[in-house]
Short mmCIF file of C-alpha atoms and ligand atoms in Angstrom, two decimals:
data_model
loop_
_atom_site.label_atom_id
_atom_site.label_comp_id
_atom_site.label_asym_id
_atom_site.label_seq_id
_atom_site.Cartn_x
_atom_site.Cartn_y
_atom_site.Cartn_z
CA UNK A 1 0.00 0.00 0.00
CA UNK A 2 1.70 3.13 -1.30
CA UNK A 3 1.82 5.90 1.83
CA UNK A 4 0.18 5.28 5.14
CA UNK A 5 -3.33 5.63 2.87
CA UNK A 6 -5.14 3.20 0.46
CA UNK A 7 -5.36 4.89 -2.66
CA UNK A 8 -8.40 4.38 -4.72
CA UNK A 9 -9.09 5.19 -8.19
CA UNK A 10 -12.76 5.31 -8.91
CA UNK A 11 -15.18 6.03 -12.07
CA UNK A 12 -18.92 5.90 -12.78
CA UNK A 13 -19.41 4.10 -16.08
CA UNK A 14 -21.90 7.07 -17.47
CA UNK A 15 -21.91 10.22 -19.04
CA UNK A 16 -25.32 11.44 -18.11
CA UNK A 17 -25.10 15.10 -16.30
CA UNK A 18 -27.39 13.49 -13.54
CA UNK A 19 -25.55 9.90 -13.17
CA UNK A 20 -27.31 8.17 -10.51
CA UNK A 21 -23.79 5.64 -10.77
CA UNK A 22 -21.63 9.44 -10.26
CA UNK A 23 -24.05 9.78 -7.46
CA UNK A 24 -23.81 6.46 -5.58
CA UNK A 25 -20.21 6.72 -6.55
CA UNK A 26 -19.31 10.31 -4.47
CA UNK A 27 -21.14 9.02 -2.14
CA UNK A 28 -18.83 6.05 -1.70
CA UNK A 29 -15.76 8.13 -1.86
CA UNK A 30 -17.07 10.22 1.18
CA UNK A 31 -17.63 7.15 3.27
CA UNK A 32 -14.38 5.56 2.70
CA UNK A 33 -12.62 5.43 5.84
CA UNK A 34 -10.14 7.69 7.48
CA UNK A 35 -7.39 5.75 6.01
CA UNK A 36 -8.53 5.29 2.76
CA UNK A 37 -8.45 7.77 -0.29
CA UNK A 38 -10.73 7.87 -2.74
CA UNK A 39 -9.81 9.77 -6.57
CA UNK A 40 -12.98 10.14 -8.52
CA UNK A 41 -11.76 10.13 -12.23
CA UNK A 42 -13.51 12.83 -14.30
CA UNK A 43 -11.57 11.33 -18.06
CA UNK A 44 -14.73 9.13 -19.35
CA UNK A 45 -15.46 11.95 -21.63
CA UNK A 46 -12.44 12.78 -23.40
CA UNK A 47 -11.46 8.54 -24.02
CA UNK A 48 -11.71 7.92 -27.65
CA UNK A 49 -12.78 4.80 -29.36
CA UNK A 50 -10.41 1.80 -28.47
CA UNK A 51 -8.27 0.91 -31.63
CA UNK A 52 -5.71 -1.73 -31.82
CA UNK A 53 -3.92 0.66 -34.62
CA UNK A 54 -2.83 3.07 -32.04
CA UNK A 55 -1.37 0.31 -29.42
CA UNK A 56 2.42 2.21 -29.07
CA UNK A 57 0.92 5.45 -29.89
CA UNK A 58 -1.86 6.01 -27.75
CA UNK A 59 -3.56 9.24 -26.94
CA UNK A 60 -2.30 11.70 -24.05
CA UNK A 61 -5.34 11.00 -22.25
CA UNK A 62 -5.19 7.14 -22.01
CA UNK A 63 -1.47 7.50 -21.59
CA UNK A 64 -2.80 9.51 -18.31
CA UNK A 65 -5.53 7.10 -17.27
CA UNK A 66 -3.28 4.28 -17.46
CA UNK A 67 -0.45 6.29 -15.68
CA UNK A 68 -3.14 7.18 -12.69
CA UNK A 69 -4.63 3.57 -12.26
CA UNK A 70 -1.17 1.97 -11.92
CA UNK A 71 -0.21 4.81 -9.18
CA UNK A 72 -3.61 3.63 -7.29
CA UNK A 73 -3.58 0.75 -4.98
CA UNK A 74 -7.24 -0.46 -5.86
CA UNK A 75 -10.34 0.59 -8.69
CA UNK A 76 -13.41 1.37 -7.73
CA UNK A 77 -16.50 1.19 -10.63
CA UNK A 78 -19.77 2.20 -10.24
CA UNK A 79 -21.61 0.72 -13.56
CA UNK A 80 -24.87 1.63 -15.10
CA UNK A 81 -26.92 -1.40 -16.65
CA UNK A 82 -27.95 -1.49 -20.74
CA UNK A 83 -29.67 -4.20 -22.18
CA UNK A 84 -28.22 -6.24 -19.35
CA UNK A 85 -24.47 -5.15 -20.15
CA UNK A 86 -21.49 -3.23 -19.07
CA UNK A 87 -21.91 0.59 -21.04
CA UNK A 88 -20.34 0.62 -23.83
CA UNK A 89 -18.12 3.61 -23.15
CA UNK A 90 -16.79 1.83 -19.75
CA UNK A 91 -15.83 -1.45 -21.92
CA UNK A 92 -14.09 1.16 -24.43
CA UNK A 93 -12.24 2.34 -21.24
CA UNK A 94 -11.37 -0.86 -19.72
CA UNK A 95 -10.07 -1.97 -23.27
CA UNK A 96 -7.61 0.82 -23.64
CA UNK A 97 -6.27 0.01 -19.98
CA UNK A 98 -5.93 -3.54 -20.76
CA UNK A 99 -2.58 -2.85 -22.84
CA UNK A 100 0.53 -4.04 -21.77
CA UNK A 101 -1.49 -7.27 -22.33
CA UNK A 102 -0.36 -9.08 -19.04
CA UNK A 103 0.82 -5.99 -17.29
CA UNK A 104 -1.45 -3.71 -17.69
CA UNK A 105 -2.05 -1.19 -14.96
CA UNK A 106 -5.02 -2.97 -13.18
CA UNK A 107 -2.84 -6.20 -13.21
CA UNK A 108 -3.50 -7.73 -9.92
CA UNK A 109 -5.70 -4.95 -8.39
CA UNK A 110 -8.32 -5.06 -6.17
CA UNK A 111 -11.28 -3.81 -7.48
CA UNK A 112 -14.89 -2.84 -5.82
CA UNK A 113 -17.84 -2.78 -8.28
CA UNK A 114 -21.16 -0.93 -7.46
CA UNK A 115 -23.76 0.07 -9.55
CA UNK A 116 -27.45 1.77 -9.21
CA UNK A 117 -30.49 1.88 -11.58
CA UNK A 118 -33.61 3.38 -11.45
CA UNK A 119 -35.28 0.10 -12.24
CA UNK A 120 -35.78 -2.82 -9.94
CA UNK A 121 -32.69 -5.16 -11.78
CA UNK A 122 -29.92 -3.45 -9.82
CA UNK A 123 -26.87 -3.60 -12.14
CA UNK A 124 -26.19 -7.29 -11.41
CA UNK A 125 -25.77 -8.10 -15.03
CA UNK A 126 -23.79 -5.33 -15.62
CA UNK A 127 -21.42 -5.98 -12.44
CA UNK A 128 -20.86 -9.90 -13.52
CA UNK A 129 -20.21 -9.14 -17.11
CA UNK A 130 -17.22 -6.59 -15.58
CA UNK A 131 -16.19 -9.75 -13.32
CA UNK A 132 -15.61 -11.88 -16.42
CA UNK A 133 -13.64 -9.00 -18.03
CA UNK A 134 -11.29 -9.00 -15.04
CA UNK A 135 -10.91 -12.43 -15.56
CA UNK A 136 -8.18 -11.04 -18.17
CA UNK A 137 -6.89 -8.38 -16.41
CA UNK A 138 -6.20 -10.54 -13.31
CA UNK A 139 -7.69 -8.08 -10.92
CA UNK A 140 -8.66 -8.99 -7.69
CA UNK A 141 -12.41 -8.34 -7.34
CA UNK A 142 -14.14 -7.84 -4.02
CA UNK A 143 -16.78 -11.02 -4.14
CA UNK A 144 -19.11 -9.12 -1.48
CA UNK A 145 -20.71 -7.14 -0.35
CA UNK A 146 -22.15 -6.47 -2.98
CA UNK A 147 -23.26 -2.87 -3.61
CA UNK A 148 -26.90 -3.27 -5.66
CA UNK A 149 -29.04 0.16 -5.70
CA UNK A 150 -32.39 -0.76 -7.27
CA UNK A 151 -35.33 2.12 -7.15
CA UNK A 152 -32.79 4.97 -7.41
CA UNK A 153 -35.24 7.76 -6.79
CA UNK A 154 -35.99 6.28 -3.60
CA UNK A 155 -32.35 5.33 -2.66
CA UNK A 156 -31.22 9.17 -2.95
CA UNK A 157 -32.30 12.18 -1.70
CA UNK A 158 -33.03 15.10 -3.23
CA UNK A 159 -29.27 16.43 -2.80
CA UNK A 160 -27.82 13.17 -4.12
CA UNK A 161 -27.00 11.95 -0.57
CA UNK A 162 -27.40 8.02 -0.43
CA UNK A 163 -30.72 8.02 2.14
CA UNK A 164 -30.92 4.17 1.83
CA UNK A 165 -29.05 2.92 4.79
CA UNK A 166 -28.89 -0.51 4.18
CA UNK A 167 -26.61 0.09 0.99
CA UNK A 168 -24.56 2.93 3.32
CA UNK A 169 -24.05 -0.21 5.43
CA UNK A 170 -23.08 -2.20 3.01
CA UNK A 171 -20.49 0.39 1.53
CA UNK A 172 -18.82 0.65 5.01
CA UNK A 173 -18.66 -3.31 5.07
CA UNK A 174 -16.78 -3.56 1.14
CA UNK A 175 -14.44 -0.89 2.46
CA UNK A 176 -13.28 -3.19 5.45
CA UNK A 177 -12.96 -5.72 2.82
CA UNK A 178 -11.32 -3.59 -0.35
CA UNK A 179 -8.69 -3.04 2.80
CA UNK A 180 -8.27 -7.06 3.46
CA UNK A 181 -8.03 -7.57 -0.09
CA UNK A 182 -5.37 -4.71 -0.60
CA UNK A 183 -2.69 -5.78 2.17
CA UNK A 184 -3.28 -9.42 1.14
CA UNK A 185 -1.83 -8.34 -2.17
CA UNK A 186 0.73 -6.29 -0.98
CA UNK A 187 1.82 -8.86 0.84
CA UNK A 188 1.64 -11.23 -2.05
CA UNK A 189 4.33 -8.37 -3.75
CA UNK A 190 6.31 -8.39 -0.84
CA UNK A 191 6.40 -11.83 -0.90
CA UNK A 192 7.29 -12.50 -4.72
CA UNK A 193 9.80 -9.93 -4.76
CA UNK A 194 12.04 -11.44 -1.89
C1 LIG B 201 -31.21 1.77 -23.89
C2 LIG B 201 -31.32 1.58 -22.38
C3 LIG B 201 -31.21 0.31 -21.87
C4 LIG B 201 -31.30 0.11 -20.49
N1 LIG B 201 -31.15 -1.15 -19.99
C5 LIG B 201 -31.17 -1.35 -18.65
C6 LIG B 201 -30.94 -2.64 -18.11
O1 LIG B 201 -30.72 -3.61 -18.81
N2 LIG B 201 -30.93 -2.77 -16.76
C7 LIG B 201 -31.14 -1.70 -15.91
O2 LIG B 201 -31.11 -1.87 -14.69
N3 LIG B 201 -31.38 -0.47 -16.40
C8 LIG B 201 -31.39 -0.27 -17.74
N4 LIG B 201 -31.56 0.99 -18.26
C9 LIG B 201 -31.78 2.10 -17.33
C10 LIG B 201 -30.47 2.71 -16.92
O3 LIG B 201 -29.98 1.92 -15.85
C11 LIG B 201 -30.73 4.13 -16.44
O4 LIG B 201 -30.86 4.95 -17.57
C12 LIG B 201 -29.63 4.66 -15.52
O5 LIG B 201 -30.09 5.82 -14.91
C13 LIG B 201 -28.31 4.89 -16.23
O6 LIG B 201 -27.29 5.13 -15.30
P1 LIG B 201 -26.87 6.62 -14.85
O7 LIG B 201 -28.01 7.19 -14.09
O8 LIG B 201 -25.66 6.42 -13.99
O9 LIG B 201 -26.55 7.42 -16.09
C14 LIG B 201 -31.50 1.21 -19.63
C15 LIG B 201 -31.60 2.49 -20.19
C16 LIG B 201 -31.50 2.68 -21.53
C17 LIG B 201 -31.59 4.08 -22.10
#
């Protein structure tokens, strides 16, 4: 763990001006714990379209979004759901951080994965297709809690503060375990280097 603080690097999977996944997102970020740091990433917008063509070239802004996961200790997503899927413009994302193939920058990271919806289906699709494409990136996701807003108008209030205390709860719980997960790992480094 880099410092004395855990240092997360966190993004809502949405470009909508009134993300209800930026939301539940800020929200996580200001219950993190004392010792834990959250950075929510505001690049979504500027990443272009993945192409393999400009692997060794890439543009300045995936160059920096690479540059500030690998300087985090652990990724934090909060995902929006569409037709049962990961957004498109996350996947794009997560594609352009996937190169180095094999040691890419969120090669062996914990990750935490939220996600809210207006509707009743709570992200879950959304959250296990991201679980499979970790699979390839060899990150470490947090199994649970799980972090599932359904009824999003009801789980918010009118400021964007996360009223629904079950799921503030639940956020406090992943931290403790985003925190296990992390010094496991670093251990695991400590451990392979020596
Ligand atoms: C084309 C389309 C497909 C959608 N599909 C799903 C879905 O499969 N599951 C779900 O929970 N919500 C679905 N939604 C609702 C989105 O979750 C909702 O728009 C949400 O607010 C988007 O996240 P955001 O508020 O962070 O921008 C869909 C919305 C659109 C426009």
């Amino acid at each position: 763990m880099s410092e004395d603080k855990l240092k997360v690097w966190a993004i809502a999977g949405s470009l909508r001006a009134d993300s209800w996944n930026e939301k539940l997102l800020r929200n996580a970020a200001a219950l993190a714990p004392d010792d834990v740091e959250v950075h929510v990433s505001d690049l979504l917008p500027q990443v272009p379209f993945f192409n393999e063509d400009l692997i060794g070239h890439e543009p300045a802004v995936v160059q920096q979004l690479r540059a500030e996961v690998a300087a985090a200790d652990a990724v934090m997503i909060a995902t929006p759901e569409y037709n049962g899927m990961v957004p498109g413009v996350l996947k794009n994302l997560l594609d352009w951080i996937t190169f180095p193939l094999f040691a890419c920058a969120m090669m062996d990271k914990p990750v935490s994965l939220m996600g809210a919806t207006p509707s009743k289906l709570a992200t879950a699709r959304a959250q296990s297709g991201l679980r499979q494409v970790f699979v390839y990136n060899r990150a470490l996701v947090v199994p649970s809690p799980e972090i599932l807003v359904n009824f999003a108008h009801d789980a918010f209030d009118a400021e964007g503060r996360l009223i629904d205390q079950m799921c503030v709860d639940r956020i406090a719980h992943h931290f403790a375990y985003l925190k296990k997960y992390a010094r496991l790992n670093q251990m695991d480094e400590v451990a392979l280097s020596s």
